[in-house]
mmCIF file of C-alpha atoms in Angstrom:
data_model
loop_
_atom_site.group_PDB
_atom_site.id
_atom_site.type_symbol
_atom_site.label_atom_id
_atom_site.label_comp_id
_atom_site.label_asym_id
_atom_site.label_seq_id
_atom_site.Cartn_x
_atom_site.Cartn_y
_atom_site.Cartn_z
ATOM 1 C CA MET A 26 0.005 0.043 -0.010
ATOM 2 C CA LEU A 27 3.042 2.351 0.646
ATOM 3 C CA LEU A 28 4.185 1.770 -2.975
ATOM 4 C CA PHE A 29 0.731 2.718 -3.903
ATOM 5 C CA ILE A 30 0.811 6.020 -2.339
ATOM 6 C CA ILE A 31 4.206 6.605 -3.766
ATOM 7 C CA SER A 32 2.998 5.691 -7.342
ATOM 8 C CA GLN A 33 0.427 8.433 -6.933
ATOM 9 C CA LEU A 34 2.873 11.202 -5.897
ATOM 10 C CA ALA A 35 5.961 10.369 -7.798
ATOM 11 C CA PRO A 36 4.584 10.754 -11.547
ATOM 12 C CA ILE A 37 3.765 14.559 -10.718
ATOM 13 C CA LEU A 38 7.639 15.121 -10.801
ATOM 14 C CA THR A 39 9.165 12.263 -12.795
ATOM 15 C CA ARG A 40 7.766 9.890 -15.529
ATOM 16 C CA GLN A 41 10.225 6.855 -14.921
ATOM 17 C CA THR A 42 9.119 6.043 -11.141
ATOM 18 C CA ILE A 43 6.081 4.560 -12.229
ATOM 19 C CA TYR A 44 7.762 1.894 -14.309
ATOM 20 C CA ILE A 45 9.760 0.803 -11.209
ATOM 21 C CA LEU A 46 7.075 0.593 -8.572
ATOM 22 C CA LEU A 47 4.917 -1.745 -10.166
ATOM 23 C CA PRO A 48 7.654 -4.525 -10.675
ATOM 24 C CA VAL A 49 8.795 -3.751 -7.126
ATOM 25 C CA GLY A 50 5.158 -4.197 -5.730
ATOM 26 C CA ALA A 51 4.596 -7.426 -7.780
ATOM 27 C CA ALA A 52 7.911 -9.085 -6.653
ATOM 28 C CA LEU A 53 6.973 -8.324 -3.087
ATOM 29 C CA LEU A 54 3.653 -9.922 -3.294
ATOM 30 C CA LEU A 55 5.100 -13.009 -5.061
ATOM 31 C CA LEU A 56 7.873 -13.232 -2.376
ATOM 32 C CA SER A 57 5.238 -13.001 0.358
ATOM 33 C CA ALA A 58 3.098 -15.494 -1.357
ATOM 34 C CA SER A 59 6.051 -18.086 -1.781
ATOM 35 C CA LEU A 60 6.831 -17.766 2.112
ATOM 36 C CA THR A 61 3.267 -18.878 2.707
ATOM 37 C CA PRO A 62 2.111 -21.083 0.009
ATOM 38 C CA GLU A 63 -1.521 -22.025 0.094
ATOM 39 C CA THR A 64 -3.077 -24.934 -2.071
ATOM 40 C CA ARG A 65 -6.492 -23.398 -1.936
ATOM 41 C CA ARG A 66 -5.148 -20.042 -3.204
ATOM 42 C CA LEU A 67 -3.718 -21.759 -6.100
ATOM 43 C CA ARG A 68 -7.062 -23.428 -6.807
ATOM 44 C CA GLU A 69 -8.625 -20.239 -6.573
ATOM 45 C CA ILE A 70 -6.260 -18.700 -9.282
ATOM 46 C CA ALA A 71 -6.986 -21.643 -11.487
ATOM 47 C CA VAL A 72 -10.655 -21.186 -11.404
ATOM 48 C CA LEU A 73 -10.372 -17.513 -11.871
ATOM 49 C CA ALA A 74 -8.146 -17.983 -15.024
ATOM 50 C CA LEU A 75 -11.061 -20.020 -16.513
ATOM 51 C CA THR A 76 -13.725 -17.299 -16.079
ATOM 52 C CA PRO A 77 -15.244 -15.796 -19.189
ATOM 53 C CA THR A 78 -13.562 -12.543 -18.423
ATOM 54 C CA ALA A 79 -10.177 -14.105 -18.318
ATOM 55 C CA LEU A 80 -10.683 -16.131 -21.370
ATOM 56 C CA ALA A 81 -11.708 -13.068 -23.293
ATOM 57 C CA ALA A 82 -8.570 -11.365 -21.955
ATOM 58 C CA PHE A 83 -6.400 -14.101 -23.059
ATOM 59 C CA PHE A 84 -7.905 -14.182 -26.379
ATOM 60 C CA PHE A 85 -7.419 -10.563 -27.056
ATOM 61 C CA VAL A 86 -3.701 -10.704 -25.851
ATOM 62 C CA GLY A 87 -3.081 -13.932 -27.965
ATOM 63 C CA TRP A 88 -4.638 -12.284 -30.980
ATOM 64 C CA THR A 89 -2.568 -9.204 -30.439
ATOM 65 C CA GLY A 90 0.623 -11.267 -30.228
ATOM 66 C CA LEU A 91 -0.382 -13.207 -33.306
ATOM 67 C CA SER A 92 -0.851 -10.088 -35.275
ATOM 68 C CA LEU A 93 2.949 -9.344 -34.987
ATOM 69 C CA ALA A 94 3.312 -11.688 -37.747
ATOM 70 C CA TRP A 95 2.037 -9.299 -40.241
ATOM 71 C CA THR A 96 2.708 -5.800 -38.826
ATOM 72 C CA PRO A 97 4.633 -3.745 -41.382
ATOM 73 C CA PHE A 98 7.032 -2.406 -38.676
ATOM 74 C CA GLY A 99 9.853 -4.444 -37.567
ATOM 75 C CA ALA A 100 11.200 -4.806 -33.913
ATOM 76 C CA GLY A 101 9.271 -1.782 -32.479
ATOM 77 C CA PRO A 102 5.985 -3.453 -32.274
ATOM 78 C CA ALA A 103 7.394 -6.718 -30.902
ATOM 79 C CA GLU A 104 9.307 -4.735 -28.173
ATOM 80 C CA ARG A 105 6.194 -2.586 -27.297
ATOM 81 C CA TYR A 106 3.910 -5.947 -27.135
ATOM 82 C CA ALA A 107 6.552 -7.571 -24.852
ATOM 83 C CA LYS A 108 6.483 -4.542 -22.378
ATOM 84 C CA SER A 109 2.850 -4.412 -22.412
ATOM 85 C CA ALA A 110 2.466 -8.062 -22.028
ATOM 86 C CA ALA A 111 4.825 -7.927 -19.176
ATOM 87 C CA THR A 112 2.988 -5.210 -17.502
ATOM 88 C CA LEU A 113 -0.442 -7.170 -17.759
ATOM 89 C CA ALA A 114 1.175 -10.204 -16.373
ATOM 90 C CA LEU A 115 2.593 -8.401 -13.345
ATOM 91 C CA VAL A 116 -0.892 -6.779 -12.748
ATOM 92 C CA ALA A 117 -2.678 -10.084 -12.979
ATOM 93 C CA ALA A 118 -0.099 -11.623 -10.575
ATOM 94 C CA ALA A 119 -0.331 -8.709 -8.155
ATOM 95 C CA CYS A 120 -4.083 -8.908 -8.072
ATOM 96 C CA ALA A 121 -4.180 -12.866 -7.771
ATOM 97 C CA LEU A 122 -1.472 -12.824 -4.742
ATOM 98 C CA LEU A 123 -3.314 -10.055 -2.672
ATOM 99 C CA PRO A 124 -4.436 -11.136 0.725
ATOM 100 C CA ALA A 125 -7.958 -12.516 0.938
ATOM 101 C CA ARG A 126 -9.100 -9.570 3.008
ATOM 102 C CA THR A 127 -7.792 -6.131 2.822
ATOM 103 C CA LYS A 128 -7.403 -4.686 6.479
ATOM 104 C CA THR A 129 -9.143 -1.521 7.351
ATOM 105 C CA SER A 130 -5.803 0.305 7.991
ATOM 106 C CA ASN A 131 -4.685 -0.603 4.610
ATOM 107 C CA LEU A 132 -7.844 0.266 3.058
ATOM 108 C CA ASN A 133 -7.582 3.813 4.417
ATOM 109 C CA LEU A 134 -4.308 4.333 2.759
ATOM 110 C CA LEU A 135 -6.054 4.539 -0.639
ATOM 111 C CA PRO A 136 -7.926 7.671 0.064
ATOM 112 C CA ILE A 137 -5.063 9.160 1.943
ATOM 113 C CA GLY A 138 -2.506 8.483 -0.898
ATOM 114 C CA THR A 139 -4.809 9.780 -3.479
ATOM 115 C CA GLY A 140 -5.722 12.700 -1.493
ATOM 116 C CA ALA A 141 -2.082 13.689 -0.985
ATOM 117 C CA ALA A 142 -1.663 13.186 -4.757
ATOM 118 C CA ALA A 143 -4.512 15.571 -5.429
ATOM 119 C CA ALA A 144 -3.166 18.271 -3.057
ATOM 120 C CA ALA A 145 0.250 18.008 -4.409
ATOM 121 C CA LEU A 146 -0.854 18.099 -8.012
ATOM 122 C CA ALA A 147 -3.008 21.190 -7.351
ATOM 123 C CA ALA A 148 -0.025 23.026 -5.728
ATOM 124 C CA VAL A 149 2.485 22.014 -8.355
ATOM 125 C CA ALA A 150 0.027 22.979 -11.212
ATOM 126 C CA LEU A 151 -0.741 26.408 -9.554
ATOM 127 C CA LEU A 152 3.040 27.208 -9.152
ATOM 128 C CA SER A 153 3.709 26.020 -12.737
ATOM 129 C CA ALA A 154 1.036 28.062 -14.225
ATOM 130 C CA SER A 155 2.749 31.070 -12.981
ATOM 131 C CA GLY A 156 6.222 29.943 -13.876
ATOM 132 C CA GLY A 157 5.873 29.523 -17.736
ATOM 133 C CA ASP A 158 4.502 27.357 -20.402
ATOM 134 C CA GLN A 159 4.164 23.630 -19.896
ATOM 135 C CA PRO A 160 5.130 21.107 -22.743
ATOM 136 C CA VAL A 161 2.353 20.648 -25.111
ATOM 137 C CA ASP A 162 3.065 16.879 -25.721
ATOM 138 C CA LEU A 163 1.195 14.714 -23.267
ATOM 139 C CA ASP A 164 4.014 12.284 -23.049
ATOM 140 C CA SER A 165 6.336 14.956 -21.994
ATOM 141 C CA ASN A 166 4.134 16.816 -19.519
ATOM 142 C CA ALA A 167 4.255 15.135 -15.984
ATOM 143 C CA LEU A 168 1.242 17.285 -14.699
ATOM 144 C CA GLN A 169 -1.147 16.235 -17.452
ATOM 145 C CA ARG A 170 0.051 12.572 -16.867
ATOM 146 C CA ALA A 171 -0.457 12.845 -13.242
ATOM 147 C CA GLY A 172 -3.874 14.410 -13.814
ATOM 148 C CA LEU A 173 -4.970 11.505 -15.938
ATOM 149 C CA GLY A 174 -3.644 9.087 -13.249
ATOM 150 C CA LEU A 175 -5.797 10.894 -10.560
ATOM 151 C CA ALA A 176 -8.816 10.739 -12.726
ATOM 152 C CA LEU A 177 -8.575 7.024 -12.526
ATOM 153 C CA ALA A 178 -7.443 6.755 -8.695
ATOM 154 C CA ILE A 179 -10.384 8.797 -7.569
ATOM 155 C CA TRP A 180 -12.854 5.953 -7.879
ATOM 156 C CA PRO A 181 -11.332 3.301 -5.959
ATOM 157 C CA ALA A 182 -10.505 5.716 -3.262
ATOM 158 C CA LEU A 183 -14.177 6.975 -3.120
ATOM 159 C CA GLY A 184 -15.133 3.245 -2.982
ATOM 160 C CA ALA A 185 -13.036 3.017 -0.090
ATOM 161 C CA LEU A 186 -14.516 5.889 1.647
ATOM 162 C CA ALA A 187 -18.031 4.463 0.903
ATOM 163 C CA LEU A 188 -17.261 1.052 2.456
ATOM 164 C CA ARG A 189 -16.486 3.049 5.572
ATOM 165 C CA GLY A 190 -19.592 5.088 5.456
ATOM 166 C CA ARG A 191 -17.402 8.189 5.224
ATOM 167 C CA TRP A 192 -19.855 10.093 2.603
ATOM 168 C CA VAL A 193 -19.010 13.558 3.713
ATOM 169 C CA SER A 194 -15.271 12.854 3.487
ATOM 170 C CA ALA A 195 -16.074 11.140 -0.238
ATOM 171 C CA ALA A 196 -17.826 14.508 -1.221
ATOM 172 C CA LEU A 197 -14.871 16.714 -0.093
ATOM 173 C CA PHE A 198 -12.361 14.244 -1.563
ATOM 174 C CA ALA A 199 -14.000 14.193 -5.023
ATOM 175 C CA LEU A 200 -14.315 18.137 -5.130
ATOM 176 C CA VAL A 201 -10.392 18.398 -4.468
ATOM 177 C CA SER A 202 -9.484 15.780 -6.860
ATOM 178 C CA VAL A 203 -11.654 16.972 -9.559
ATOM 179 C CA ALA A 204 -10.136 20.512 -9.037
ATOM 180 C CA ALA A 205 -6.633 19.075 -9.217
ATOM 181 C CA CYS A 206 -7.303 17.380 -12.484
ATOM 182 C CA LEU A 207 -8.757 20.657 -13.874
ATOM 183 C CA LEU A 208 -5.717 22.450 -12.750
ATOM 184 C CA ALA A 209 -3.373 19.979 -14.237
ATOM 185 C CA ARG A 210 -5.147 20.546 -17.593
ATOM 186 C CA ALA A 211 -5.100 16.819 -18.246
ATOM 187 C CA PRO A 212 -6.436 16.259 -21.845
ATOM 188 C CA ASN A 213 -10.042 14.793 -21.904
ATOM 189 C CA ALA A 214 -10.089 14.457 -18.138
ATOM 190 C CA LEU A 215 -13.305 16.712 -17.646
ATOM 191 C CA PRO A 216 -15.460 14.733 -20.188
ATOM 192 C CA ALA A 217 -14.195 11.503 -18.917
ATOM 193 C CA LEU A 218 -14.987 12.482 -15.221
ATOM 194 C CA MET A 219 -18.486 13.569 -16.483
ATOM 195 C CA ALA A 220 -18.963 9.975 -18.130
ATOM 196 C CA GLY A 221 -17.829 8.558 -14.604
ATOM 197 C CA ALA A 222 -20.301 10.600 -12.745
ATOM 198 C CA LEU A 223 -23.186 9.861 -15.025
ATOM 199 C CA ALA A 224 -22.365 6.360 -14.659
ATOM 200 C CA LEU A 225 -22.291 6.728 -11.024
ATOM 201 C CA ALA A 226 -25.597 8.462 -10.803
ATOM 202 C CA LEU A 227 -27.313 5.808 -13.051
ATOM 203 C CA SER A 228 -26.060 2.860 -10.942
ATOM 204 C CA PHE A 229 -26.830 4.049 -7.254
ATOM 205 C CA GLY A 230 -29.553 1.810 -6.047
ATOM 206 C CA LYS A 231 -29.620 -0.404 -9.342
ATOM 207 C CA ALA A 232 -25.917 -1.157 -9.853
ATOM 208 C CA ARG A 233 -26.772 -4.686 -11.370
ATOM 209 C CA ARG A 234 -29.112 -3.170 -14.126
ATOM 210 C CA ALA A 235 -26.643 -0.372 -14.516
ATOM 211 C CA GLY A 236 -23.600 -2.770 -15.003
ATOM 212 C CA SER A 237 -25.599 -4.717 -17.623
ATOM 213 C CA LEU A 238 -26.705 -1.481 -19.522
ATOM 214 C CA LEU A 239 -23.139 -0.041 -19.410
ATOM 215 C CA ALA A 240 -21.821 -3.707 -20.803
ATOM 216 C CA ILE A 241 -24.018 -3.511 -23.684
ATOM 217 C CA LEU A 242 -23.373 0.167 -24.494
ATOM 218 C CA SER A 243 -19.393 -0.141 -24.325
ATOM 219 C CA ALA A 244 -19.515 -3.277 -26.418
ATOM 220 C CA ALA A 245 -21.780 -1.560 -29.010
ATOM 221 C CA LEU A 246 -19.435 1.464 -28.908
ATOM 222 C CA ILE A 247 -16.464 -0.639 -29.805
ATOM 223 C CA LEU A 248 -18.041 -3.027 -32.207
ATOM 224 C CA LEU A 249 -19.991 -0.268 -34.212
ATOM 225 C CA ALA A 250 -17.255 2.273 -34.076
ATOM 226 C CA PRO A 251 -16.377 2.189 -37.833
ATOM 227 C CA LEU A 252 -19.953 3.219 -38.821
ATOM 228 C CA ALA A 253 -19.449 6.827 -38.082
ATOM 229 C CA PRO A 254 -16.350 7.466 -40.091
ATOM 230 C CA ILE A 255 -17.687 5.571 -43.019
ATOM 231 C CA LEU A 256 -20.817 7.678 -42.869
ATOM 232 C CA VAL A 257 -18.964 10.879 -42.593
ATOM 233 C CA HIS A 258 -16.569 9.856 -45.584
ATOM 234 C CA LEU A 259 -19.441 8.912 -47.737
ATOM 235 C CA VAL A 260 -21.944 11.811 -47.110
ATOM 236 C CA ALA A 261 -20.010 15.024 -46.992
ATOM 237 C CA PRO A 262 -16.207 14.762 -46.698
ATOM 238 C CA GLU A 263 -15.616 18.196 -47.991
ATOM 239 C CA ARG A 264 -17.635 20.261 -45.930
ATOM 240 C CA LEU A 265 -16.710 18.973 -42.344
ATOM 241 C CA PRO A 266 -15.662 21.180 -39.265
ATOM 242 C CA ALA A 267 -12.060 20.718 -38.234
ATOM 243 C CA PHE A 268 -12.778 18.583 -35.313
ATOM 244 C CA ALA A 269 -14.597 15.972 -37.490
ATOM 245 C CA ALA A 270 -11.506 15.495 -39.869
ATOM 246 C CA PRO A 271 -10.079 12.546 -38.094
ATOM 247 C CA LEU A 272 -13.371 10.624 -38.588
ATOM 248 C CA GLU A 273 -13.091 11.334 -42.349
ATOM 249 C CA THR A 274 -9.639 10.176 -42.390
ATOM 250 C CA TRP A 275 -10.596 6.997 -40.584
ATOM 251 C CA GLY A 276 -13.483 6.490 -43.097
ATOM 252 C CA ARG A 277 -11.121 7.058 -45.782
ATOM 253 C CA ILE A 278 -8.666 4.247 -44.481
ATOM 254 C CA ILE A 279 -11.610 1.841 -44.086
ATOM 255 C CA ALA A 280 -12.771 2.381 -47.669
ATOM 256 C CA ASN A 281 -9.246 1.427 -48.886
ATOM 257 C CA ASP A 282 -8.526 -1.340 -46.421
ATOM 258 C CA GLY A 283 -10.472 -4.052 -47.956
ATOM 259 C CA PRO A 284 -9.756 -7.633 -46.340
ATOM 260 C CA ARG A 285 -7.450 -5.726 -43.726
ATOM 261 C CA LEU A 286 -10.798 -4.808 -41.993
ATOM 262 C CA PHE A 287 -10.803 -8.293 -40.649
ATOM 263 C CA ILE A 288 -7.466 -8.953 -39.493
ATOM 264 C CA GLY A 289 -5.942 -5.494 -39.277
ATOM 265 C CA HIS A 290 -2.643 -4.390 -40.037
ATOM 266 C CA GLY A 291 -0.877 -5.828 -37.171
ATOM 267 C CA PHE A 292 -0.123 -4.444 -33.743
ATOM 268 C CA GLY A 293 1.609 -1.181 -33.504
ATOM 269 C CA ALA A 294 0.808 -0.204 -37.123
ATOM 270 C CA ALA A 295 -1.378 2.752 -36.110
ATOM 271 C CA VAL A 296 1.270 4.209 -33.528
ATOM 272 C CA PHE A 297 4.298 3.677 -35.467
ATOM 273 C CA GLY A 298 2.317 4.637 -38.787
ATOM 274 C CA VAL A 299 1.671 7.906 -37.255
ATOM 275 C CA ALA A 300 5.153 8.509 -35.824
ATOM 276 C CA GLY A 301 6.790 7.422 -39.020
ATOM 277 C CA HIS A 302 4.533 9.914 -41.327
ATOM 278 C CA TYR A 303 2.995 6.800 -43.073
ATOM 279 C CA LEU A 304 -0.454 7.499 -42.036
ATOM 280 C CA TYR A 305 -2.320 10.957 -42.411
ATOM 281 C CA PRO A 306 -1.455 13.760 -39.913
ATOM 282 C CA ASP A 307 -4.928 14.056 -38.748
ATOM 283 C CA THR A 308 -5.329 10.064 -38.229
ATOM 284 C CA PRO A 309 -7.489 9.346 -35.053
ATOM 285 C CA ARG A 310 -5.404 8.802 -31.878
ATOM 286 C CA SER A 311 -8.382 6.839 -30.166
ATOM 287 C CA LEU A 312 -8.014 3.299 -28.845
ATOM 288 C CA LEU A 313 -11.123 2.518 -31.114
ATOM 289 C CA PHE A 314 -8.944 3.415 -34.173
ATOM 290 C CA GLN A 315 -6.138 1.736 -32.969
ATOM 291 C CA VAL A 316 -7.858 -1.663 -32.247
ATOM 292 C CA TRP A 317 -9.577 -1.758 -35.672
ATOM 293 C CA PHE A 318 -6.576 -0.648 -37.625
ATOM 294 C CA ASP A 319 -4.090 -2.874 -35.900
ATOM 295 C CA LEU A 320 -6.462 -6.111 -34.981
ATOM 296 C CA GLY A 321 -9.249 -5.831 -37.157
ATOM 297 C CA ILE A 322 -12.763 -7.058 -36.442
ATOM 298 C CA LEU A 323 -11.403 -10.085 -34.137
ATOM 299 C CA GLY A 324 -9.426 -7.682 -32.079
ATOM 300 C CA ALA A 325 -12.521 -5.456 -31.629
ATOM 301 C CA LEU A 326 -14.650 -8.369 -30.706
ATOM 302 C CA GLY A 327 -11.998 -9.443 -28.062
ATOM 303 C CA LEU A 328 -11.726 -5.987 -26.483
ATOM 304 C CA ALA A 329 -15.558 -5.668 -26.555
ATOM 305 C CA ALA A 330 -15.891 -8.724 -24.654
ATOM 306 C CA VAL A 331 -13.318 -7.878 -22.031
ATOM 307 C CA VAL A 332 -14.819 -4.416 -21.511
ATOM 308 C CA ALA A 333 -18.404 -5.724 -21.427
ATOM 309 C CA ARG A 334 -17.575 -8.455 -18.792
ATOM 310 C CA ALA A 335 -15.672 -5.933 -16.679
ATOM 311 C CA PHE A 336 -18.957 -3.846 -16.480
ATOM 312 C CA TYR A 337 -21.042 -6.755 -15.971
ATOM 313 C CA VAL A 338 -18.762 -8.295 -13.240
ATOM 314 C CA ILE A 339 -18.410 -4.785 -11.355
ATOM 315 C CA GLY A 340 -22.099 -4.284 -11.455
ATOM 316 C CA ARG A 341 -22.692 -7.447 -9.409
ATOM 317 C CA THR A 342 -20.232 -6.622 -6.436
ATOM 318 C CA ARG A 343 -21.253 -4.858 -3.223
ATOM 319 C CA PRO A 344 -24.133 -2.581 -3.885
ATOM 320 C CA VAL A 345 -22.298 0.495 -1.981
ATOM 321 C CA LEU A 346 -19.192 -0.075 -3.869
ATOM 322 C CA ALA A 347 -20.198 -0.972 -7.361
ATOM 323 C CA PRO A 348 -21.504 2.554 -8.388
ATOM 324 C CA PHE A 349 -17.963 3.972 -7.698
ATOM 325 C CA LEU A 350 -16.201 1.197 -9.632
ATOM 326 C CA LEU A 351 -18.479 1.573 -12.605
ATOM 327 C CA GLY A 352 -17.867 5.318 -12.595
ATOM 328 C CA GLY A 353 -14.065 4.477 -12.640
ATOM 329 C CA LEU A 354 -14.524 1.980 -15.664
ATOM 330 C CA ALA A 355 -16.541 4.525 -17.431
ATOM 331 C CA THR A 356 -13.901 7.503 -16.901
ATOM 332 C CA GLY A 357 -11.034 5.033 -18.045
ATOM 333 C CA LEU A 358 -13.076 3.935 -21.324
ATOM 334 C CA THR A 359 -13.815 7.585 -22.090
ATOM 335 C CA ILE A 360 -10.033 8.568 -21.688
ATOM 336 C CA CYS A 361 -9.269 5.633 -24.115
ATOM 337 C CA VAL A 362 -11.912 6.567 -26.598
ATOM 338 C CA LEU A 363 -10.926 10.137 -26.670
ATOM 339 C CA GLY A 364 -7.315 9.472 -26.961
ATOM 340 C CA PRO A 365 -4.263 10.037 -27.217
ATOM 341 C CA ALA A 366 -3.349 8.595 -23.736
ATOM 342 C CA ALA A 367 -4.274 4.992 -24.794
ATOM 343 C CA GLU A 368 -1.297 4.748 -27.097
ATOM 344 C CA GLN A 369 1.387 5.369 -24.160
ATOM 345 C CA LEU A 370 3.030 2.659 -21.968
ATOM 346 C CA TRP A 371 2.670 4.774 -18.984
ATOM 347 C CA TRP A 372 -1.084 4.863 -19.478
ATOM 348 C CA LEU A 373 -1.208 1.107 -19.264
ATOM 349 C CA THR A 374 0.885 1.109 -16.210
ATOM 350 C CA LEU A 375 -1.371 3.493 -14.516
ATOM 351 C CA ALA A 376 -4.338 1.502 -15.507
ATOM 352 C CA GLY A 377 -2.683 -1.674 -14.188
ATOM 353 C CA LEU A 378 -2.039 0.108 -10.638
ATOM 354 C CA ASN A 379 -5.842 1.265 -10.811
ATOM 355 C CA ALA A 380 -6.936 -2.417 -11.326
ATOM 356 C CA ILE A 381 -4.718 -3.370 -8.287
ATOM 357 C CA ALA A 382 -6.511 -0.757 -6.312
ATOM 358 C CA TYR A 383 -9.822 -2.268 -7.429
ATOM 359 C CA ALA A 384 -8.898 -5.620 -6.275
ATOM 360 C CA LEU A 385 -7.831 -4.102 -2.901
ATOM 361 C CA VAL A 386 -11.259 -2.343 -2.426
ATOM 362 C CA LEU A 387 -13.086 -5.466 -3.480
ATOM 363 C CA LYS A 388 -11.454 -7.463 -0.894
ATOM 364 C CA GLY A 389 -11.879 -4.689 1.789
ATOM 365 C CA GLN A 390 -13.562 -5.289 5.253
ATOM 366 C CA PHE A 391 -17.315 -4.229 5.097
ATOM 367 C CA ARG A 392 -17.768 -3.197 8.640
ATOM 368 C CA THR A 393 -18.270 0.540 8.798
ATOM 369 C CA ARG A 394 -17.733 0.870 12.775
ATOM 370 C CA ARG A 395 -15.915 -0.752 15.445
ATOM 371 C CA PRO A 396 -17.409 -3.680 17.201
ATOM 372 C CA ARG A 397 -18.879 -3.146 20.585
ATOM 373 C CA LEU A 398 -18.138 -5.534 23.543
ATOM 374 C CA GLU A 399 -20.824 -6.018 26.221
ATOM 375 C CA PRO A 400 -20.491 -8.241 29.215
ATOM 376 C CA ASN A 401 -22.808 -11.125 29.319
ATOM 377 C CA GLY A 402 -23.639 -11.710 33.155
ATOM 378 C CA GLY A 403 -25.323 -15.048 32.688
ATOM 379 C CA MET A 404 -22.469 -16.719 31.021
ATOM 380 C CA GLY A 405 -19.445 -14.774 32.384
ATOM 381 C CA ARG A 406 -17.857 -13.689 29.080
ATOM 382 C CA LEU A 407 -17.990 -10.834 26.655
ATOM 383 C CA VAL A 408 -20.204 -10.771 23.682
ATOM 384 C CA VAL A 409 -19.281 -9.022 20.430
ATOM 385 C CA ARG A 410 -22.143 -6.872 18.955
#
């Protein structure tokens, strides 16, 4: 948990620390698990690996790796895939090896660490605003990266406060965190947080129904994403406003792709194509475009299955916790859809740390007050109430 707090604070000043903390934390969990091996824990992990969500994730990762066989770029995509797969493996191992129950003291560290990160980010953003211009490139702007990471971390921290019944603290924490994200000028953070707030509002008191609805909507968004650019390209490509130009470009690419629409151009083709100026300058930076361009319809099916299952499963967790976690999923998906954060490895690492935070909260103790001990005069012993 201390590593999680550090991971929230360190990206404000440096971009490299986050790549170190995740392997260190996973290694510590692996070491602790090896010191106290449990046969039952291994069986639980094996059962978890055969769930529909895990199988969909295995298919998506496997198809992505297979697409390296026809990617037009050499070692770059393979190296990127290896780093991404290693990050996902570390996250999966960390989540699987967490203790069966999260202690209340550890659960409290989530909002404490995230709140400290929000306060530090707001202070640094205010000081930087008076000290000159910040780098425009998201990959070079530590404040914007930290703002996007905070937009993700808000939700499990709010869930931890909700589990403890700290509703006033949760409201104040949300206000401070959102203000810090806005001060950091993180790209697309505001619409993403608005989408998360909408998901939160829809799921209060009816998390199961909201989880199922969000699962359907997210899958439809991923699978039907090419329809909008195709229509834009066919209807009026020459009379489009500037903000719609990337859609027309995507529609033009689809019209020329042919069979590539089914298998894609191979992992990394979109990112390296834009970086090498092989694709149009206004090519979309959205995760939706990357998945369809790189992996085709099979990759889109795999991603849709993973995202839909995530919404469905989270919607069936504890009623007091599910709305906040659904809001976090909606926020993360919106950031990926709007781009360009999803094409960066640091974003995958931040999302992985957020997944670990989700696992910690889901295993949190449900009790919201200390047990009360009362003497039992007839039996001569204490009774816990």
